[in-house]
PDB file of C-alpha atoms in Angstrom:
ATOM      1  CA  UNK R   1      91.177  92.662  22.312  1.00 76.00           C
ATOM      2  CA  UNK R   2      88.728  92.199  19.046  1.00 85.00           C
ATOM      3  CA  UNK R   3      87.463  95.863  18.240  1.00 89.00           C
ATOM      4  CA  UNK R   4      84.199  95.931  17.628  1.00 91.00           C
ATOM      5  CA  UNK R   5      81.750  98.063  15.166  1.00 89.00           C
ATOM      6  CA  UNK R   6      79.783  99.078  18.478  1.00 88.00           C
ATOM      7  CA  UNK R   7      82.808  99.939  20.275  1.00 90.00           C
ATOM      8  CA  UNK R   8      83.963 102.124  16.824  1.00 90.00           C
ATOM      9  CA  UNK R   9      79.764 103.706  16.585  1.00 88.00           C
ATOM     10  CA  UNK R  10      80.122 104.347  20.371  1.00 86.00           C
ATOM     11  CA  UNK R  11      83.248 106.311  20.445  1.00 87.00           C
ATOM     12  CA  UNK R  12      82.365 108.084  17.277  1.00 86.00           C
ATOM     13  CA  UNK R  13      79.199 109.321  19.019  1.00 80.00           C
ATOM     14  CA  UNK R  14      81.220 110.645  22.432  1.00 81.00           C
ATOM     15  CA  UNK R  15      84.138 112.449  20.684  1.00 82.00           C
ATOM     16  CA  UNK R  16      82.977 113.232  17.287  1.00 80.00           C
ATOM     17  CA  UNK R  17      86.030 111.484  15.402  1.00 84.00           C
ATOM     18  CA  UNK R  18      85.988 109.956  12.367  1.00 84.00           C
ATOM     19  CA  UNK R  19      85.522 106.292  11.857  1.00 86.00           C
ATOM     20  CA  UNK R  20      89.213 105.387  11.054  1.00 88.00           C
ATOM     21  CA  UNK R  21      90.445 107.747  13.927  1.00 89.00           C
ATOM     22  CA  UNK R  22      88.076 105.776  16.276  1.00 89.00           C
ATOM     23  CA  UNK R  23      89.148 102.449  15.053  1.00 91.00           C
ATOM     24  CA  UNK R  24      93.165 103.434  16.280  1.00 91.00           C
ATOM     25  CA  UNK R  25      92.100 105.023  18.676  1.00 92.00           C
ATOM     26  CA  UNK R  26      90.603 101.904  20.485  1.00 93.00           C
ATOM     27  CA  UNK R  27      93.319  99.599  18.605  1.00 93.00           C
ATOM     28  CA  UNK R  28      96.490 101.646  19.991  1.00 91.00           C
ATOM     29  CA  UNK R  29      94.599 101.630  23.405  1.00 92.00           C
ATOM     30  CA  UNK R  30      93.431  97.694  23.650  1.00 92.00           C
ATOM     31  CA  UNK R  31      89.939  98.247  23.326  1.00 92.00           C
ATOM     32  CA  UNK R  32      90.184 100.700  26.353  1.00 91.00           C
ATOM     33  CA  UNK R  33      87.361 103.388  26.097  1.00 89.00           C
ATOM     34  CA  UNK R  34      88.459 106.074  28.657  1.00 87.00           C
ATOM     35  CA  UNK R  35      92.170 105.934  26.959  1.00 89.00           C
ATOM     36  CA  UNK R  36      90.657 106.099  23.345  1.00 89.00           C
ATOM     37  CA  UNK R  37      89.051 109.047  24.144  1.00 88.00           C
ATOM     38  CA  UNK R  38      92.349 110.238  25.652  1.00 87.00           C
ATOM     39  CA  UNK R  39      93.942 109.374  22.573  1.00 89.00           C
ATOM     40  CA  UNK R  40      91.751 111.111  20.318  1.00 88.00           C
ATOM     41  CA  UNK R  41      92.446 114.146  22.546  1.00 84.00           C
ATOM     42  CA  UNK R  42      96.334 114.375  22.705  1.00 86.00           C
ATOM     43  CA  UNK R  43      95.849 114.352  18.750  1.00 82.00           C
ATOM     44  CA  UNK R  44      92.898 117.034  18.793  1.00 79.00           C
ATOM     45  CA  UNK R  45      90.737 114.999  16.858  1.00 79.00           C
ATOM     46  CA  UNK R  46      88.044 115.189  19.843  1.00 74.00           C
ATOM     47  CA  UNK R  47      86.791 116.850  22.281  1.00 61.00           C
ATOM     48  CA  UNK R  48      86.745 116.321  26.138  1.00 51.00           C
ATOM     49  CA  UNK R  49      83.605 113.261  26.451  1.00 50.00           C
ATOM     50  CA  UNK R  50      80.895 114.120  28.188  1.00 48.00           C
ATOM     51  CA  UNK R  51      79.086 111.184  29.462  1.00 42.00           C
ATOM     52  CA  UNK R  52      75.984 113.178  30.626  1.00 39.00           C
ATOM     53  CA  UNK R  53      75.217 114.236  26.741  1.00 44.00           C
ATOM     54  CA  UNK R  54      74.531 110.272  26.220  1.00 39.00           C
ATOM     55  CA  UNK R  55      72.086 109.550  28.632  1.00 36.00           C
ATOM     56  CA  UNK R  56      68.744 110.028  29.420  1.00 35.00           C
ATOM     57  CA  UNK R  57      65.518 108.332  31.413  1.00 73.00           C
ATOM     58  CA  UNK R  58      62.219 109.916  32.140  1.00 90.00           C
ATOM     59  CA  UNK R  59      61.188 111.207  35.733  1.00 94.00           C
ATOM     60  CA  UNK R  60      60.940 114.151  37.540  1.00 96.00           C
ATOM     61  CA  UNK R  61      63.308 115.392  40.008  1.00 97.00           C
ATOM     62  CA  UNK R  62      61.774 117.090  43.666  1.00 97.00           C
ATOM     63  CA  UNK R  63      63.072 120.346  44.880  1.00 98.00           C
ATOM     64  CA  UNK R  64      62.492 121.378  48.648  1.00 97.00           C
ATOM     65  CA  UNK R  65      64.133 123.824  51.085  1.00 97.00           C
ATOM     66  CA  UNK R  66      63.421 124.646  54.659  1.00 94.00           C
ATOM     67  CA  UNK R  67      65.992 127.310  56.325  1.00 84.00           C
ATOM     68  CA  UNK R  68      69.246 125.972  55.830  1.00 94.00           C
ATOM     69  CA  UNK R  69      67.857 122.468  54.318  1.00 96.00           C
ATOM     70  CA  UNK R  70      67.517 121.582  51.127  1.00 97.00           C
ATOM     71  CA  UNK R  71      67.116 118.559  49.146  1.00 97.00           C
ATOM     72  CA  UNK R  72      66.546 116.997  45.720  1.00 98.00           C
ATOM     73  CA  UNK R  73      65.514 113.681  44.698  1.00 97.00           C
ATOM     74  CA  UNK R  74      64.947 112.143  41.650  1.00 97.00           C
ATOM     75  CA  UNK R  75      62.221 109.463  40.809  1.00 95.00           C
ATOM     76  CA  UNK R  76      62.620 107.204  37.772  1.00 93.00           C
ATOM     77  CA  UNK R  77      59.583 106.363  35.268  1.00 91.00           C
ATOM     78  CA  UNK R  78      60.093 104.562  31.876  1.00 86.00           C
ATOM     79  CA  UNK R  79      58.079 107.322  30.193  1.00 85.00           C
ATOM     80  CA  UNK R  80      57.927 110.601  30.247  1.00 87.00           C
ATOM     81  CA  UNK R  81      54.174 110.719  30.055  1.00 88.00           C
ATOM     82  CA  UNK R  82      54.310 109.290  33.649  1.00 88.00           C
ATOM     83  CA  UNK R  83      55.796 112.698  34.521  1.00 88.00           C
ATOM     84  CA  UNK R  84      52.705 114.705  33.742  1.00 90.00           C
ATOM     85  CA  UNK R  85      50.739 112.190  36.164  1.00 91.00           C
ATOM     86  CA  UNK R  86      49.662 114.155  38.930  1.00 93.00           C
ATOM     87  CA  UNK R  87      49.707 110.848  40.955  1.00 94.00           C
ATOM     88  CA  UNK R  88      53.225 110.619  39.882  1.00 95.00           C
ATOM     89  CA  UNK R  89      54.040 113.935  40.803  1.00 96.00           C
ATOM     90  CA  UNK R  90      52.367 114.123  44.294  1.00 96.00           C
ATOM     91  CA  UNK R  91      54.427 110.779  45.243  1.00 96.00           C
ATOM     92  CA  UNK R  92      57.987 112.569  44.543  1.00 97.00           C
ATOM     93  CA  UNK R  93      56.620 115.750  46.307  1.00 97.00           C
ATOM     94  CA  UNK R  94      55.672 113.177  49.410  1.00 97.00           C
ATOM     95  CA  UNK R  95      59.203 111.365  49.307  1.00 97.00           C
ATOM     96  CA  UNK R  96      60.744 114.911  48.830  1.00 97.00           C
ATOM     97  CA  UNK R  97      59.291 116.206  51.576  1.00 96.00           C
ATOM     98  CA  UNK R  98      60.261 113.075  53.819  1.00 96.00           C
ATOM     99  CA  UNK R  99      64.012 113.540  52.684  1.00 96.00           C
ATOM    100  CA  UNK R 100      63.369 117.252  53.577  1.00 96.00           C
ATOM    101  CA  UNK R 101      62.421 115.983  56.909  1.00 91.00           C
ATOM    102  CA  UNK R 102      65.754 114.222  57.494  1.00 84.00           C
ATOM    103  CA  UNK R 103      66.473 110.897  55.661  1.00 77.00           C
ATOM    104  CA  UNK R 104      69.675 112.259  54.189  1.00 79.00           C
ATOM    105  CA  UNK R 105      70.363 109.130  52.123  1.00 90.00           C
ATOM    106  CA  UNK R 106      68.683 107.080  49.512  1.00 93.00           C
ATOM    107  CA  UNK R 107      68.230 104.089  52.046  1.00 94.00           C
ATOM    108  CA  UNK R 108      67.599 105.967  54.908  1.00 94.00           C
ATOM    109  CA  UNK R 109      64.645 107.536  52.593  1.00 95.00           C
ATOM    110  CA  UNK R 110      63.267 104.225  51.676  1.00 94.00           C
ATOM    111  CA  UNK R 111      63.205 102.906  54.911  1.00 95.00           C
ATOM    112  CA  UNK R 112      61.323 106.323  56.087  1.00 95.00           C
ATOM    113  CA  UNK R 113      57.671 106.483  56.827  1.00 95.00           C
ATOM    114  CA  UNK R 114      55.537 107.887  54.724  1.00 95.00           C
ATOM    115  CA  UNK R 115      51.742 107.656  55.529  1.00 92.00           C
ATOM    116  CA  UNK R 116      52.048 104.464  57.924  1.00 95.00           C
ATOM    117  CA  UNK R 117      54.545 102.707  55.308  1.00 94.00           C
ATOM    118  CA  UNK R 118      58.232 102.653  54.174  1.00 95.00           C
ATOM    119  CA  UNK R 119      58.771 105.134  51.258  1.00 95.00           C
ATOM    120  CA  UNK R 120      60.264 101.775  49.040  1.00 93.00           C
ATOM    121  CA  UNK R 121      56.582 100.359  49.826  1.00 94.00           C
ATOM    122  CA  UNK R 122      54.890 103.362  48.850  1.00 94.00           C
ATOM    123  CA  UNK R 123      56.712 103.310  45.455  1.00 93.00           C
ATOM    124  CA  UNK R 124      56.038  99.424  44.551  1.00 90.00           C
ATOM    125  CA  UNK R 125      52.317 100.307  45.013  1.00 90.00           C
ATOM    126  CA  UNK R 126      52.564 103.234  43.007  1.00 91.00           C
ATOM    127  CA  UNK R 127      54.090 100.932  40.619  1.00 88.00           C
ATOM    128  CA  UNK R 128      50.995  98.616  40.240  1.00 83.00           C
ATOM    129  CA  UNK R 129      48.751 101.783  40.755  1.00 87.00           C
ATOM    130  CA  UNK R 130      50.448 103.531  37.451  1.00 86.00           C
ATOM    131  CA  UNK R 131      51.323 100.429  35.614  1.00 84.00           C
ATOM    132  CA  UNK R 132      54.841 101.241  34.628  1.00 85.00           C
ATOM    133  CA  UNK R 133      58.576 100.857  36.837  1.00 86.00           C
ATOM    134  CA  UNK R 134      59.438 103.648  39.085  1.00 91.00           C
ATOM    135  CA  UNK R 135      62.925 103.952  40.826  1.00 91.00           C
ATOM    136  CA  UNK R 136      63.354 106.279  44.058  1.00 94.00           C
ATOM    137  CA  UNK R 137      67.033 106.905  42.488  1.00 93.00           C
ATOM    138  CA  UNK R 138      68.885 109.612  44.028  1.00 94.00           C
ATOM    139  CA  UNK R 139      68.760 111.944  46.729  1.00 96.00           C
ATOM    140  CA  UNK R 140      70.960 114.597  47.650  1.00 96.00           C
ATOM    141  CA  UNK R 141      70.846 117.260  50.741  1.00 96.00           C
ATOM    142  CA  UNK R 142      72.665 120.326  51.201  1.00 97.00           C
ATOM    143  CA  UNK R 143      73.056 122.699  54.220  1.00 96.00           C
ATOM    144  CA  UNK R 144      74.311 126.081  54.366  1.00 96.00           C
ATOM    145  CA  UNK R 145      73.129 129.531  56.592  1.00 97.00           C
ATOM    146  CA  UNK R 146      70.836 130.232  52.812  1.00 97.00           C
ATOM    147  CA  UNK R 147      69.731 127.482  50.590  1.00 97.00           C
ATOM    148  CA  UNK R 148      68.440 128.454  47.483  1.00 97.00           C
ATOM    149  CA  UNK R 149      66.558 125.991  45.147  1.00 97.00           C
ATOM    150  CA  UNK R 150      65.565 126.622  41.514  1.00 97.00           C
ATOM    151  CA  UNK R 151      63.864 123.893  39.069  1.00 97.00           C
ATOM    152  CA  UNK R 152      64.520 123.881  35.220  1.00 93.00           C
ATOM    153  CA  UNK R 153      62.014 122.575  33.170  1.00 89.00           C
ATOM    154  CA  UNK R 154      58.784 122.846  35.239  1.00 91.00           C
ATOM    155  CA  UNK R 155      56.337 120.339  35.302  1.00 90.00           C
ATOM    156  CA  UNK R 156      54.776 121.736  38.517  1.00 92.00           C
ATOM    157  CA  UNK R 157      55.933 123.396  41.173  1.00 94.00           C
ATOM    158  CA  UNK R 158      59.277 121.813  43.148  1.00 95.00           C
ATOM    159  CA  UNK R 159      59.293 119.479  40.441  1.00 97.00           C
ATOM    160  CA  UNK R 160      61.064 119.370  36.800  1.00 96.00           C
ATOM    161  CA  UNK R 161      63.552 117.867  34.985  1.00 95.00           C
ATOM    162  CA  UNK R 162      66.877 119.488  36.561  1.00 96.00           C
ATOM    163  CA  UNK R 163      66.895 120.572  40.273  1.00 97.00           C
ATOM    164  CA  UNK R 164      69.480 122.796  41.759  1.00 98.00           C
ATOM    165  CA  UNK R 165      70.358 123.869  45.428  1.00 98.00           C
ATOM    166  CA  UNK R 166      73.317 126.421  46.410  1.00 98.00           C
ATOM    167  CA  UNK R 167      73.945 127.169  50.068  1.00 97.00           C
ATOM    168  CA  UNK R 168      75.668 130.754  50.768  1.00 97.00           C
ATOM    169  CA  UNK R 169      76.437 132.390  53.726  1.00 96.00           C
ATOM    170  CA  UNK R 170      75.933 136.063  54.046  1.00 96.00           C
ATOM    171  CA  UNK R 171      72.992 138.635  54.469  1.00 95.00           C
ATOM    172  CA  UNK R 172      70.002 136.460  53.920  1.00 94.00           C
ATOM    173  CA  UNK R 173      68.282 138.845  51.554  1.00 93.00           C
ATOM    174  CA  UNK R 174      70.811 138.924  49.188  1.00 94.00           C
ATOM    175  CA  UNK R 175      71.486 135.583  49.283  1.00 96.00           C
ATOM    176  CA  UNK R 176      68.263 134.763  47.949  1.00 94.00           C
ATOM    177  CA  UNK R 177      68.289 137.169  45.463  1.00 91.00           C
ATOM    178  CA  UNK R 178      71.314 136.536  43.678  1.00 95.00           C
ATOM    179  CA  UNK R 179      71.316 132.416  44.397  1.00 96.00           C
ATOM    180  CA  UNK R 180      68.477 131.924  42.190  1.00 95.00           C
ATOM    181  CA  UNK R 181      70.842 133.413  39.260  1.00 96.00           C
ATOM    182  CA  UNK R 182      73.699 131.129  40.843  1.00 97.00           C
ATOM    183  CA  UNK R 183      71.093 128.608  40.552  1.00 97.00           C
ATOM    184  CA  UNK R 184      70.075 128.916  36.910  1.00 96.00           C
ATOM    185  CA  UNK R 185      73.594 129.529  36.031  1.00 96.00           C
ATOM    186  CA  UNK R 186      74.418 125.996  37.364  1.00 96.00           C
ATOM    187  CA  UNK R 187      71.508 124.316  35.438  1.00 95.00           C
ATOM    188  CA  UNK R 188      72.972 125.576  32.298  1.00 94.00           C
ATOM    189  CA  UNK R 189      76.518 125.030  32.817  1.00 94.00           C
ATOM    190  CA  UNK R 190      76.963 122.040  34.740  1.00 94.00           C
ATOM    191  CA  UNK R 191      80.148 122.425  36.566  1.00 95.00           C
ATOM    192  CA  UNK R 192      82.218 119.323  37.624  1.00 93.00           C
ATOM    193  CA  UNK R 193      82.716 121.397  40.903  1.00 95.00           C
ATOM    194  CA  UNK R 194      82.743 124.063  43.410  1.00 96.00           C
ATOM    195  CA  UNK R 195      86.471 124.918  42.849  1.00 94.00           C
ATOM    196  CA  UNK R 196      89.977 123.632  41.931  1.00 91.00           C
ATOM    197  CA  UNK R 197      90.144 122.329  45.423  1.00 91.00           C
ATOM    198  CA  UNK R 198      87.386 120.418  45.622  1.00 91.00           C
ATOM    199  CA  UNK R 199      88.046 118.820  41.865  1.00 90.00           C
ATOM    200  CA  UNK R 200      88.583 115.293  41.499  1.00 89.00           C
ATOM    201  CA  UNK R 201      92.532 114.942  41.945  1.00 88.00           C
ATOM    202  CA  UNK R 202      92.565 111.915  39.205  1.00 89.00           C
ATOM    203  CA  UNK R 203      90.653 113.873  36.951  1.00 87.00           C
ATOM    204  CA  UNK R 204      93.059 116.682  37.036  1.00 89.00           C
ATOM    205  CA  UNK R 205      95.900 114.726  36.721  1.00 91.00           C
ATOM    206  CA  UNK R 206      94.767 112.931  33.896  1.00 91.00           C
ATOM    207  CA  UNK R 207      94.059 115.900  31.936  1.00 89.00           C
ATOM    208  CA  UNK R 208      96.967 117.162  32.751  1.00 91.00           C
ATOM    209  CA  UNK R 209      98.728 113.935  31.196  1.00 92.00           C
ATOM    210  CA  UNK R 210      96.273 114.728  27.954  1.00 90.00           C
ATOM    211  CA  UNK R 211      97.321 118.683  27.805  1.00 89.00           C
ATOM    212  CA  UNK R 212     101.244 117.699  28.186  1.00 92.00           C
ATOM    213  CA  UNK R 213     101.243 115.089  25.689  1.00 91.00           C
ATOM    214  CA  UNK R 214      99.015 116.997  23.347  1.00 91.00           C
ATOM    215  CA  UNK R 215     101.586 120.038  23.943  1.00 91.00           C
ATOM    216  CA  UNK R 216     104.396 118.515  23.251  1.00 91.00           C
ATOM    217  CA  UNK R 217     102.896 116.419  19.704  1.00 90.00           C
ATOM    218  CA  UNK R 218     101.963 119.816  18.605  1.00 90.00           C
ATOM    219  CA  UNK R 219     105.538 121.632  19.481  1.00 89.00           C
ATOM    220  CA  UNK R 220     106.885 118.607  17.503  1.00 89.00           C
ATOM    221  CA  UNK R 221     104.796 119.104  14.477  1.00 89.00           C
ATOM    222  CA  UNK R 222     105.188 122.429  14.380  1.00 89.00           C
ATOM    223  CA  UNK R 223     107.479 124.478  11.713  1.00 91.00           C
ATOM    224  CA  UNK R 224     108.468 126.757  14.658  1.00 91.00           C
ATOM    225  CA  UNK R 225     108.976 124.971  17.897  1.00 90.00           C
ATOM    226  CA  UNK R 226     108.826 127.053  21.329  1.00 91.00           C
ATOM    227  CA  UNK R 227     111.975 125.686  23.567  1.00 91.00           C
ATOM    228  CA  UNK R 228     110.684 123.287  26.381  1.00 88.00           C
ATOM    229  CA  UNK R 229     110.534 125.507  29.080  1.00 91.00           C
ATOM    230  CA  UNK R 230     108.123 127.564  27.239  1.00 92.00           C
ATOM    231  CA  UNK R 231     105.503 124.543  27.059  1.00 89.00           C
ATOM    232  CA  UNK R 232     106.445 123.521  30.502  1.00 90.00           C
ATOM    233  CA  UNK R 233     106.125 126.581  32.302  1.00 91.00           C
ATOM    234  CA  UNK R 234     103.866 128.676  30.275  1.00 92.00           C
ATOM    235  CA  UNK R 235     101.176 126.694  27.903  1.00 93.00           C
ATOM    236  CA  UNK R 236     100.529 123.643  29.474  1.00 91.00           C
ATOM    237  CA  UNK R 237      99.552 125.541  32.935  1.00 90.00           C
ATOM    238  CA  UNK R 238      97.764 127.817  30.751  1.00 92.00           C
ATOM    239  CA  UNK R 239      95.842 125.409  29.409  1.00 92.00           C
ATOM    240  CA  UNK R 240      95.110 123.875  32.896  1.00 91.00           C
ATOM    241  CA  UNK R 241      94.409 127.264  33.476  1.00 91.00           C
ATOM    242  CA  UNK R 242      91.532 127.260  31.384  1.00 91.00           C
ATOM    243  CA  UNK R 243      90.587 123.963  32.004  1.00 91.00           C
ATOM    244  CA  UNK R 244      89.849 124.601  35.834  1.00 89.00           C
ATOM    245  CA  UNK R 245      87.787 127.649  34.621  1.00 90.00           C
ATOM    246  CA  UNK R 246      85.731 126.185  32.576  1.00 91.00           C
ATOM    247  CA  UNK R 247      84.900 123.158  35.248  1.00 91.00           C
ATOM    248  CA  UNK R 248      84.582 124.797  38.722  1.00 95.00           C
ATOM    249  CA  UNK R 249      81.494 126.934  39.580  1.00 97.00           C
ATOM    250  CA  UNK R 250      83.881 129.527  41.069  1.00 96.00           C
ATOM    251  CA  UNK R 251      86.262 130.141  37.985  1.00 95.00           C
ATOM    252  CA  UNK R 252      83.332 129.529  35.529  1.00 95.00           C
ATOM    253  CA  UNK R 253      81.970 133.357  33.714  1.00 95.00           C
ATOM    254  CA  UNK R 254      78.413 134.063  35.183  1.00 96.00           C
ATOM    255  CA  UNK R 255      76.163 133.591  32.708  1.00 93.00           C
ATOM    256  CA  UNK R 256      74.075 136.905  34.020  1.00 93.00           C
ATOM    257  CA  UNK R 257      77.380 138.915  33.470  1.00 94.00           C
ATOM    258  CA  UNK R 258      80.101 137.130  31.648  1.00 93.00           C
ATOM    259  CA  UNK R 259      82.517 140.010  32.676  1.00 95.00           C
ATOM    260  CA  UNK R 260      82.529 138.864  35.886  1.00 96.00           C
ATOM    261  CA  UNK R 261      83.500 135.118  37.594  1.00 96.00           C
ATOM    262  CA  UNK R 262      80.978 133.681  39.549  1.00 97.00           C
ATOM    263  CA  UNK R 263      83.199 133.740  42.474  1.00 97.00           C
ATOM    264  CA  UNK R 264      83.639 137.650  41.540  1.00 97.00           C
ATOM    265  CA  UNK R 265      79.854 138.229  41.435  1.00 97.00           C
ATOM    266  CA  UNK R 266      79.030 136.759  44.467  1.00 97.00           C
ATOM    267  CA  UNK R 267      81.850 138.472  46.084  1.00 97.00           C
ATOM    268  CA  UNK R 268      80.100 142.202  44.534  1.00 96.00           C
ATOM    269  CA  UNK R 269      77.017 140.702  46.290  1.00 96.00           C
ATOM    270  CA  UNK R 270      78.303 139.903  49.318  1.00 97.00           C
ATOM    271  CA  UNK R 271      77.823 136.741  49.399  1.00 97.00           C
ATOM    272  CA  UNK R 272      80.006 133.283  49.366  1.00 97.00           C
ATOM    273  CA  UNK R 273      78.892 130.227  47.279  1.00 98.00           C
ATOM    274  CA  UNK R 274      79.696 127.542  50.160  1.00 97.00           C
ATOM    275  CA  UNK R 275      78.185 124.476  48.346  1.00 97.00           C
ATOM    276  CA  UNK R 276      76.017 122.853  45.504  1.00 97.00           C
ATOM    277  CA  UNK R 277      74.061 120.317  44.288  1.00 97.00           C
ATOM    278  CA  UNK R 278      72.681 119.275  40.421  1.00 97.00           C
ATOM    279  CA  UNK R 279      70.456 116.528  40.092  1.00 96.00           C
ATOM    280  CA  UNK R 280      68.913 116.012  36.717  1.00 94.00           C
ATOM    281  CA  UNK R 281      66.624 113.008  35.322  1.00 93.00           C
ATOM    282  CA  UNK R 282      68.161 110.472  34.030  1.00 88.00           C
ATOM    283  CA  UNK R 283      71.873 111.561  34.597  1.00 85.00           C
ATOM    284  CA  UNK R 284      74.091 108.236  34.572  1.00 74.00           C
ATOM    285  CA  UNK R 285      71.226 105.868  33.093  1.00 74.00           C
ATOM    286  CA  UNK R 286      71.993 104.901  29.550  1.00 58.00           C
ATOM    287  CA  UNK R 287      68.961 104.471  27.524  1.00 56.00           C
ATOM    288  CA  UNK R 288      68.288 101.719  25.247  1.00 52.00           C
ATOM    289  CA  UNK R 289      68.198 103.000  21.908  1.00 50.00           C
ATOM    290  CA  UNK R 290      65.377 101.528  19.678  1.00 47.00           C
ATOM    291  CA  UNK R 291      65.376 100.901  15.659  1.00 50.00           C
ATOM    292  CA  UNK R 292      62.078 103.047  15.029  1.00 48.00           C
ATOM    293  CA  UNK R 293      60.912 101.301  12.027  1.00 56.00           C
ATOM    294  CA  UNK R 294      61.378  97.987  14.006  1.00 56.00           C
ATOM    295  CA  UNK R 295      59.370  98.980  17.369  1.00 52.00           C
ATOM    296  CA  UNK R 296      56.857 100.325  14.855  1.00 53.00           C
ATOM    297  CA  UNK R 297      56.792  96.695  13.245  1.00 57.00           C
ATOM    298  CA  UNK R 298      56.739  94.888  16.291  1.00 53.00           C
ATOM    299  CA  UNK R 299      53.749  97.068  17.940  1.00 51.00           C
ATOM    300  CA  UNK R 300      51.554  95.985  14.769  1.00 56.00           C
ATOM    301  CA  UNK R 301      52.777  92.402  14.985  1.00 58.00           C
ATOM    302  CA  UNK R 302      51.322  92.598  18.599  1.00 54.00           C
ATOM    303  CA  UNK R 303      54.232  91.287  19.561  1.00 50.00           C
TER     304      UNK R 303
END
């Protein structure tokens, strides 16, 4: 497969390597992104990609909880000046509140009736009344005995740029307390999921393909090799170790008290994190990326 200079920019932008490493990297791998990346790994010249640092869209995302009930869904707009609309923002508090109602999926939710019309009508004549494309994207719902919601970056109230539920089970008054900090904690950190059982099995395997063979080159290359077992027993699951820490909200150190796991603090609480859900504008949507000085040109071409 030919190796282009995109493919080189674009891998240079997700891991950070150099231009020569990219260039073998996707040469050794036949053009194959997710195994250049790999690559680059084993040989620790990057560092684990993460897609949701590349992309971005405008929008706001809708926050609402009733009981055990809670739901986020994010709404689409091609500018972020769209999101300060107050038209804008009352139509994703309206579809948010439908999904709160029960359409637990994103074509259930379109389908749903809001005002005398299907929510997917609603939106194409907000469309013409706002004059730029709007997507009803996403929704997600979560149950639990306590739902807790929290919004990161405001732009009115239920509504911002990252919404976050957590359902816990447990005396209700503490449960609200401490989810909002389980909340915020999981609008900063992002985890890929509750815990090690609930991670993607792929995605653990593969990195535990990267951590062996990354192991193993360094033993190799090193003036003092550990015997086999040593890798193999001790610092590869070490490493995996770590790995699962890092990525599940459970293993992850609380941001309020980084002495303690979050699975620890909720535990001191009294409290158990049963489930979660992230939602945050534009994650997943890669954005077209515009020469400045030519969109500049072209707006004073009238073109």
């Amino acid at each position: 497969m030919a190796i282009t200079a995109a493919m080189v920019k674009e891998l240079r932008e997700t891991t950070g390597a150099g231009m020569m490493d990219a260039k073998k990297a996707l040469t050794e791998n036949d053009g194959n992104m997710e195994a250049a990346i790999d690559w680059l790994r084993t040989k620790g010249l990057a560092k684990a990609a993460k897609k949701a640092d590349r992309v971005a869209a405008e929008g706001l995302v809708g926050v609402q909880v009733s009981g055990g009930r809670g739901v986020a869904v994010e709404i689409n707009s091609e500018t972020d000046f769209v999101a300060k609309n107050a038209d804008f923002q009352q139509l994703v508090r309206d579809i948010t509140g439908v999904a709160l109602n029960g359409a637990g999926d994103i074509e259930a939710l379109k389908a749903a009736d809001l005002g005398g019309k299907p929510v997917g009508d609603v939106v194409t004549g907000a469309i013409a009344r706002i004059g730029e494309n709007l997507t009803l994207r996403r929704v997600q719902v979560l149950e639990g005995e306590t739902v807790v919601s929290y919004v990161h970056n405001a732009a009115a109230d239920g509504l911002g740029k990252i919404g976050v539920l957590v359902a816990l089970s447990g005396p209700a008054d503490k449960a609200q307390t401490v989810g909002k900090q389980f909340a915020m904690h999981i609008a900063a950190t992002n985890p890929v999921s509750l815990s090690e059982a609930t991670m993607d099995q792929a995605a653990l395997e593969r990195e535990l393909q990267v951590q062996t063979a990354k192991a193993l080159e360094e033993n190799a290359s090193s003036a003092k090799p550990k015997p086999e077992a040593v890798i193999q027993n001790n610092i590869i699951p070490g490493r995996m170790k770590k790995f699962v820490a890092e990525n599940t909200l459970l293993g992850q150190a609380f941001v309020m008290n980084p002495d303690l796991t979050v699975e620890q603090a909720a535990k001191e609480a009294g409290v158990e994190i049963t489930g979660y859900a992230r939602v945050m504008v534009g994650e997943g949507i890669e954005k077209k990326e515009e020469d400045f000085a030519a969109e500049v040109a072209k707006t004073l071409s009238g073109a």
